[in-house]
CSV table of C-alpha atoms in Angstrom, one decimal:
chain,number,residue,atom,x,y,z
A,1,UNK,CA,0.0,0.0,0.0
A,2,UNK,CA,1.4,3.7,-0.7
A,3,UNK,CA,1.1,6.4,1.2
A,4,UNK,CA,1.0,9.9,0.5
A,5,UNK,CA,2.0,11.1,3.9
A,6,UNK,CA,3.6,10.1,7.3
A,7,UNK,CA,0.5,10.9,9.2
A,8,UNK,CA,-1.9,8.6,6.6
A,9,UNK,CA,0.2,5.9,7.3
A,10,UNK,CA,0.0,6.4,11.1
A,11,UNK,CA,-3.5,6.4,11.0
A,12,UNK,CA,-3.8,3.4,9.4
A,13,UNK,CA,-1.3,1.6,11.1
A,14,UNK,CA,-2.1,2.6,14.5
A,15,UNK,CA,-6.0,1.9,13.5
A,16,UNK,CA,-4.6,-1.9,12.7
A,17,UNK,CA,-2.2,-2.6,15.3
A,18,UNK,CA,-5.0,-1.5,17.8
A,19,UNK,CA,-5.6,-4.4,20.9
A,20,UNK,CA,-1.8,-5.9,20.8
A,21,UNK,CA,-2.9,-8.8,19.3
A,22,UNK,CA,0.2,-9.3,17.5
A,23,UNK,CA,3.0,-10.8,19.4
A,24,UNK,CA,5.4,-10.3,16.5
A,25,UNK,CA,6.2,-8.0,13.9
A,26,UNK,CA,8.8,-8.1,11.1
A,27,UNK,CA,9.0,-5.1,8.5
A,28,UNK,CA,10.0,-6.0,4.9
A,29,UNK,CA,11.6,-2.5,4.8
A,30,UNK,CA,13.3,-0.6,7.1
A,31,UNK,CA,12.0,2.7,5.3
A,32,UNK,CA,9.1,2.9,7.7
A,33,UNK,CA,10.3,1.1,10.8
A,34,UNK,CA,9.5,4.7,13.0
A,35,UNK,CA,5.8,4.5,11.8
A,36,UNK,CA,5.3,1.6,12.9
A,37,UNK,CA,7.0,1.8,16.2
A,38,UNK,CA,5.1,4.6,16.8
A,39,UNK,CA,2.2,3.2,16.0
A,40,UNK,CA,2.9,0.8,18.7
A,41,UNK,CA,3.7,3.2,21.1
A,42,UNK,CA,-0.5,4.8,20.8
A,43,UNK,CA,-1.5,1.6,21.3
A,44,UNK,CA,0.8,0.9,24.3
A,45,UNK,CA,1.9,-2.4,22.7
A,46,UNK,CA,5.4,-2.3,24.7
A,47,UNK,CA,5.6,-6.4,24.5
A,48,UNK,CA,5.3,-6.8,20.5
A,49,UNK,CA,8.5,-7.7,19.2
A,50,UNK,CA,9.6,-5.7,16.6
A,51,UNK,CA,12.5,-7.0,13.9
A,52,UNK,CA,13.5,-5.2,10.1
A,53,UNK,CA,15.6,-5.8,7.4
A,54,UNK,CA,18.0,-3.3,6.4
A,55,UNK,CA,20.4,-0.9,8.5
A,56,UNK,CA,19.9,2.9,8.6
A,57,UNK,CA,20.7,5.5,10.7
A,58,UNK,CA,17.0,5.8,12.0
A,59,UNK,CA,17.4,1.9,12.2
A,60,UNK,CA,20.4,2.6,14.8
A,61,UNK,CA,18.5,5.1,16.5
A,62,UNK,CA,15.6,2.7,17.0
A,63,UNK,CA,18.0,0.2,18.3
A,64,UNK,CA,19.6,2.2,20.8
A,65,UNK,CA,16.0,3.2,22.0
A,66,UNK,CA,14.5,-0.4,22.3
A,67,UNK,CA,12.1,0.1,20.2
A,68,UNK,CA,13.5,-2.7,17.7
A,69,UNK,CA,14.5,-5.9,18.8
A,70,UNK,CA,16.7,-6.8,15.6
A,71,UNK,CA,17.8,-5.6,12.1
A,72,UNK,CA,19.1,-8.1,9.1
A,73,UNK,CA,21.2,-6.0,7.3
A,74,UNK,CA,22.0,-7.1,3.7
A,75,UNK,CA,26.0,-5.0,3.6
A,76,UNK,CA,24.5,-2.6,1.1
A,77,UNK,CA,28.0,-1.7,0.3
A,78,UNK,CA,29.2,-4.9,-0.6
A,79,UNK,CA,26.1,-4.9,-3.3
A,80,UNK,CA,27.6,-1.7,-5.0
A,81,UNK,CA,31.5,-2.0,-4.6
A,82,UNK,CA,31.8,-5.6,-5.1
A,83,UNK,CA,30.2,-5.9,-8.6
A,84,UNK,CA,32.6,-2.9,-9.8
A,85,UNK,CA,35.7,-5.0,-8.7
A,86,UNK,CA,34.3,-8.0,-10.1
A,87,UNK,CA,33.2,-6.8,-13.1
A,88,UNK,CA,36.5,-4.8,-13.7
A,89,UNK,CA,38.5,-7.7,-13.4
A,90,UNK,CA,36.7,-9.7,-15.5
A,91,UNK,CA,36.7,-7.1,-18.4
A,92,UNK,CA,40.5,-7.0,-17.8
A,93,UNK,CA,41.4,-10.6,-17.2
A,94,UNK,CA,38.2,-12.7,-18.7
A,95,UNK,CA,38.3,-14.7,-14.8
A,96,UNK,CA,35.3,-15.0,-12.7
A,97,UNK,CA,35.4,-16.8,-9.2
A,98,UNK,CA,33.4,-20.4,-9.4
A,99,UNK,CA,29.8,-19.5,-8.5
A,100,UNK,CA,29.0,-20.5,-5.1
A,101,UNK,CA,25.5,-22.8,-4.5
A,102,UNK,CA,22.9,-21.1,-6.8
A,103,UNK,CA,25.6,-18.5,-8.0
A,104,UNK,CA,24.8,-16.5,-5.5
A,105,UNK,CA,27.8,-14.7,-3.4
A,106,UNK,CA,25.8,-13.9,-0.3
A,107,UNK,CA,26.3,-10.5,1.2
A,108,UNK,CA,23.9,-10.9,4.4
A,109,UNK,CA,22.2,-11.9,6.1
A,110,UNK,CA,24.0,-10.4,9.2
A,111,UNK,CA,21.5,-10.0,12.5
A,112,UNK,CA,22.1,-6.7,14.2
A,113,UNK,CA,20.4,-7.2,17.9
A,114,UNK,CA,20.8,-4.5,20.9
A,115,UNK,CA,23.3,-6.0,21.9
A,116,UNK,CA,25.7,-5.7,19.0
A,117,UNK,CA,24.5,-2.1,18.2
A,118,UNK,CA,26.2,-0.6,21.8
A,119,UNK,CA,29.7,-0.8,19.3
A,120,UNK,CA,27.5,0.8,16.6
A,121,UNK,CA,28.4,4.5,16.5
A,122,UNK,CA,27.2,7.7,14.5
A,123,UNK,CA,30.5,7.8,12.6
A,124,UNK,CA,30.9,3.9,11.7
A,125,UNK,CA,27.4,4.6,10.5
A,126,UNK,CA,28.5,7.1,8.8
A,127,UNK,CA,31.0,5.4,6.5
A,128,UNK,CA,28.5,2.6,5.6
A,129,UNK,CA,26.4,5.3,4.0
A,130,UNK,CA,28.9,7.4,2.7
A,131,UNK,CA,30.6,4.2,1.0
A,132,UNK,CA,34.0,4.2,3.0
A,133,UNK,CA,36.1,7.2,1.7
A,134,UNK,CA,39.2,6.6,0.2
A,135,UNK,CA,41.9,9.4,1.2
A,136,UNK,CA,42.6,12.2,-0.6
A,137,UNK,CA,38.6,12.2,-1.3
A,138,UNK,CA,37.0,12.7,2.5
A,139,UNK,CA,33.8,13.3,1.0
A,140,UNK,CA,30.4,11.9,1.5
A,141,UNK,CA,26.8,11.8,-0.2
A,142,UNK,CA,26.2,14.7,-2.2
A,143,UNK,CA,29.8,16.0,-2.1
A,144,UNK,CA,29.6,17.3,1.4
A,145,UNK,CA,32.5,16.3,4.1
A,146,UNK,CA,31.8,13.4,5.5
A,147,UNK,CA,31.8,12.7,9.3
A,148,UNK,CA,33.6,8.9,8.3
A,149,UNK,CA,37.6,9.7,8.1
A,150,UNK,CA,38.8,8.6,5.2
A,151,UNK,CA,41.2,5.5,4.8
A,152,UNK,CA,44.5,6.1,3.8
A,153,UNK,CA,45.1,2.5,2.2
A,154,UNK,CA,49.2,3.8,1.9
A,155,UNK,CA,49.3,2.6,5.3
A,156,UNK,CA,47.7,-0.6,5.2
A,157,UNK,CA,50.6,-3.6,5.3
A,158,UNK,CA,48.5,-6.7,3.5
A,159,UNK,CA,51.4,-9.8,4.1
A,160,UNK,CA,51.0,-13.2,2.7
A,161,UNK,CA,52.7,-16.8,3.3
A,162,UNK,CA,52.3,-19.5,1.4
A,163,UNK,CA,54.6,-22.7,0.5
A,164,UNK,CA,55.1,-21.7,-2.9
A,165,UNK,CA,58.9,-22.1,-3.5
A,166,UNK,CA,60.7,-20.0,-6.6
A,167,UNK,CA,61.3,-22.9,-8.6
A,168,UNK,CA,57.8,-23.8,-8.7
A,169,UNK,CA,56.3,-22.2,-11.7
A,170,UNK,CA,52.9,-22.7,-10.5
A,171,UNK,CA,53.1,-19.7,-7.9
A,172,UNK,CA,54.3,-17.1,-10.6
A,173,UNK,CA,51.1,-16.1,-11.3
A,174,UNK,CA,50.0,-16.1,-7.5
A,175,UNK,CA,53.1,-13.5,-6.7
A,176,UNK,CA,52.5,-11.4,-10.0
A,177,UNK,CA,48.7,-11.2,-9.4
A,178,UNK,CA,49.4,-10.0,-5.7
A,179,UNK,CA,51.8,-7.2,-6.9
A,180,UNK,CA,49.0,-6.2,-9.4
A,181,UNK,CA,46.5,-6.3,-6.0
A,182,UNK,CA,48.4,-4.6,-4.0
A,183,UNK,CA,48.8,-1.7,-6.7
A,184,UNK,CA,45.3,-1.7,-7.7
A,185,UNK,CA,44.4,-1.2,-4.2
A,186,UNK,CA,47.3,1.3,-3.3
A,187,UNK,CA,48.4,-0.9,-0.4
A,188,UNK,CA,51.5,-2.0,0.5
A,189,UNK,CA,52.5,-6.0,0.0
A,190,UNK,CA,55.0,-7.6,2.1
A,191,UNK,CA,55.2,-11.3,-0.2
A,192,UNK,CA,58.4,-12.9,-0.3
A,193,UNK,CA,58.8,-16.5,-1.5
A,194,UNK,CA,61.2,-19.1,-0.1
A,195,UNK,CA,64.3,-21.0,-2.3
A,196,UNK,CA,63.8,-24.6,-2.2
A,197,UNK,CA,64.1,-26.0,1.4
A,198,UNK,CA,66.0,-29.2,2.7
A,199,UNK,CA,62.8,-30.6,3.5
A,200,UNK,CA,58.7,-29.6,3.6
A,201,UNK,CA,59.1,-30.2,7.5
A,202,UNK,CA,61.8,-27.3,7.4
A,203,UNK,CA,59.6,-24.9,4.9
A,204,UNK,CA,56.4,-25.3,7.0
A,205,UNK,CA,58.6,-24.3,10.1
A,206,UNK,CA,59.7,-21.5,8.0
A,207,UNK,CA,56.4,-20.6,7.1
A,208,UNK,CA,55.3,-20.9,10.9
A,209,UNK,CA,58.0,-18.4,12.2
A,210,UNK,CA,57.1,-15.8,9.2
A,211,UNK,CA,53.3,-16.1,9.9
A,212,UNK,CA,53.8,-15.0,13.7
A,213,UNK,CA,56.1,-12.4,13.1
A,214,UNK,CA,54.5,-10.8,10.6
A,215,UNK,CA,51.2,-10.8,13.0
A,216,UNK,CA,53.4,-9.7,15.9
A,217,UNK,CA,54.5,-7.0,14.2
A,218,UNK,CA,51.1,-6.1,13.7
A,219,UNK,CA,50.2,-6.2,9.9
A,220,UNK,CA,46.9,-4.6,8.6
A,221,UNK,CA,46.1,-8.3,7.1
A,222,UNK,CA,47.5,-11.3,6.5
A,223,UNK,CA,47.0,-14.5,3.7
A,224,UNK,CA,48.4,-17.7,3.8
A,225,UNK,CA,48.4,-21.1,2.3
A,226,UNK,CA,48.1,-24.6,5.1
A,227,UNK,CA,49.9,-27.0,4.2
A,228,UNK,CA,50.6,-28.6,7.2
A,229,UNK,CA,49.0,-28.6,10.9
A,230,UNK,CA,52.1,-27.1,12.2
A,231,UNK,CA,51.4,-23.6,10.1
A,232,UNK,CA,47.8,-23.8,11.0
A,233,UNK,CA,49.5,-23.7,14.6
A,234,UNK,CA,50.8,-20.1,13.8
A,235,UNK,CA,47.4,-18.9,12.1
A,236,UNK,CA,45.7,-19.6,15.1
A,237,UNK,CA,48.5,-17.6,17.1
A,238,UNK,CA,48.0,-14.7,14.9
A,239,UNK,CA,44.3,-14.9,15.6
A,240,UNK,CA,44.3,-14.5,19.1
A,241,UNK,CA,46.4,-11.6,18.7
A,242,UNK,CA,43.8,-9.8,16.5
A,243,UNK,CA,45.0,-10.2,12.9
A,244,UNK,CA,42.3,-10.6,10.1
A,245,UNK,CA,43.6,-13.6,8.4
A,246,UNK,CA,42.7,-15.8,5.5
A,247,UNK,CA,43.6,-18.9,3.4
A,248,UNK,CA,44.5,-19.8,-0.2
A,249,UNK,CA,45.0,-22.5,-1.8
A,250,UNK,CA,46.1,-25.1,0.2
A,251,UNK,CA,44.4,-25.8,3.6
A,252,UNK,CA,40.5,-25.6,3.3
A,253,UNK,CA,39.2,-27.6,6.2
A,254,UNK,CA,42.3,-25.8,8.5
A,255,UNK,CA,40.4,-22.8,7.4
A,256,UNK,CA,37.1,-23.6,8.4
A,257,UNK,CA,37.9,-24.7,11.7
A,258,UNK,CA,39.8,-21.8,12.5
A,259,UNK,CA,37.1,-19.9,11.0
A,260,UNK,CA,39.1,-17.5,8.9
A,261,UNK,CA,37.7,-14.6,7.1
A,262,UNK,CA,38.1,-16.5,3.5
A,263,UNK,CA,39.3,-19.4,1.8
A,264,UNK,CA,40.6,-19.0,-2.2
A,265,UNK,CA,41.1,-22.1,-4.0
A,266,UNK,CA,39.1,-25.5,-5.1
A,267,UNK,CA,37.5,-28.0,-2.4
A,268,UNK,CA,40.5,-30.4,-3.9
A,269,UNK,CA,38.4,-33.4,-3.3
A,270,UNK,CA,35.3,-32.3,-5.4
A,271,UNK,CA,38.1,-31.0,-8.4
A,272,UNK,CA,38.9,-34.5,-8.5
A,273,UNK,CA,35.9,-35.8,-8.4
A,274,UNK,CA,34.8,-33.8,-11.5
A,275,UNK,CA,38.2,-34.9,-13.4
A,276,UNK,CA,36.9,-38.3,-12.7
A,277,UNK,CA,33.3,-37.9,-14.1
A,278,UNK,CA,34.6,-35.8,-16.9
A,279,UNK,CA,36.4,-39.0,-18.3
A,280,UNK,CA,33.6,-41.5,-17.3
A,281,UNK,CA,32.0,-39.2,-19.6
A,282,UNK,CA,34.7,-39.4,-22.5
A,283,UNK,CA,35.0,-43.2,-22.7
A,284,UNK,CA,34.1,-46.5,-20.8
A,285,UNK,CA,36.8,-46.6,-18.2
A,286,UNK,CA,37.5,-49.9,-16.2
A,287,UNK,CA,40.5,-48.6,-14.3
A,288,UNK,CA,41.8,-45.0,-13.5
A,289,UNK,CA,45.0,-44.0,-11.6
A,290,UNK,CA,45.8,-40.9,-10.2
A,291,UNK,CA,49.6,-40.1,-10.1
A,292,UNK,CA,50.3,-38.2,-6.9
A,293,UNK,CA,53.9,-36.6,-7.1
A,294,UNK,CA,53.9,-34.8,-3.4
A,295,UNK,CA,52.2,-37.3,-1.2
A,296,UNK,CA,53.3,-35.6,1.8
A,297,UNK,CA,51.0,-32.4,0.8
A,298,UNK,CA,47.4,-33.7,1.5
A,299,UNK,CA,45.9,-31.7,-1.1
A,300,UNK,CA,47.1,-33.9,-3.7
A,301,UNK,CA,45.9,-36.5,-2.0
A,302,UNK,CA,42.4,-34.8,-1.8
A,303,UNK,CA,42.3,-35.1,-5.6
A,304,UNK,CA,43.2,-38.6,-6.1
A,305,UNK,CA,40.4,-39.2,-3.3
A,306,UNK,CA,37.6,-37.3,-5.4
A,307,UNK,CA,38.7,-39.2,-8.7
């Protein structure tokens, strides 16, 4: 139903809501989430629960006064800024990410309660609304300053870690699309890769030591590749110390239980699993073999599982 005016809609919402005899009320919108906590308040329906979707600064407001239980916020950002990054780097590299279930790359729901909105304050609303500002530009909507302070990304330190060795050619790509990252984002990369080691054992302890001191000395970010339990030892050091890490390649299931921000790479077992159907598909097969050359990295052993 439209409505012309604020006061219409009061009316008729106050005229509806009259007895309490709703227990529970979710809006579809946050756009009129005063109304109809006002509304409540005529009727002196203090014990309806009240949730919305969306996040707002009225929707703070009504947080902070108890006059919502709950908000779903759907990271309205995320819906404009990510399709611009995605989008740019497929017009200038023809790569997509591997569509999630339903091709759908989720951006919510995230349940804001009372509770969480005590941290909630006018300027981190701010900077939601006026999309994060980038230094030099500290402006907001409609070209005035905005109360967010903008980000100088010079100062961010993104590190990564991974077991990549120089003479594997594999990893060029990974270090040469980092550098191009790191550029695009105006960050600052801290990436070095390791000459070949005596042993894995020695690498990963390598990798371990790197992982902690690079989160010790208190980098903005920090990505790495698990090849081994030992390194997921140092991830979960870094995390107790604060840093926002997460995973590529190697280490999926390490990643999950430590419940790190992101994981890059294939679930191995289901890329060999599709390898596997793909030549069932191709010819009558009566027996396969899957050539492992690294059985001591479980990844490859992942594969040879799924085919």
């Amino acid at each position: 139903v439209e409505y012309n005016t604020y006061s219409s809609m009061l009316s008729t919402l106050t005229s509806k809501l009259a007895g309490c005899k709703y227990q529970s009320i979710l809006l579809g919108t946050g756009r009129f989430a005063n109304v109809v906590t006002s509304a409540l308040q005529r009727n002196n329906c203090s014990q309806a629960l009240v949730g919305t979707f969306d996040r707002s600064g009225d929707i703070i407001k009504l947080l902070s006064l108890r006059r919502l239980e709950f908000a779903i916020d759907q990271y309205t950002y995320l819906q404009g800024w990510s399709p611009i990054h995605f989008a740019s780097l497929y017009v200038s590299t023809g790569l997509v990410l591997a569509p999630p279930p339903d091709s759908i790359y989720l951006a919510g729901p995230d349940l804001i309660t009372q509770g969480d909105n005590a941290g909630i304050t006018d300027t981190a609303q701010a900077c939601v609304e006026d999309g994060f500002p980038v230094c030099p530009n500290d402006l907001g909507i409609g070209g005035k300053k905005s109360s967010c302070p903008c980000t100088d990304r010079e100062q961010i330190v993104i590190a990564g870690v991974v077991h990549g060795i120089s003479t594997d050619v594999f990893w060029d790509t990974v270090f040469d699309a980092a550098a191009q990252g790191a550029r695009d984002m105006g960050v600052q990369l801290e990436f070095e890769r390791y000459p070949p080691q005596e042993s894995d054992e020695l690498l990963y302890r390598k990798m371990s030591a790197r992982i902690l001191s690079y989160c010790q000395e208190g980098v903005s970010g920090i990505f790495v590749s698990i090849p081994d339990p030992v390194v997921a030892e140092a991830v979960a050091a870094c995390l107790t110390l604060g840093t926002r890490v997460m995973s590529i390649n190697a280490g999926i299931d390490a990643s999950l239980e430590l419940g790190l921000l992101h994981h890059i790479g294939m679930v191995e077992e289901n890329a060999g699993y599709a390898a596997g159907v793909k030549m069932a598909e191709m010819a009558t097969i009566e027996m396969s073999y899957c050539i492992n050359q690294f059985p001591d990295l479980p990844v490859l052993g992942q594969r040879c599982a799924g085919f």
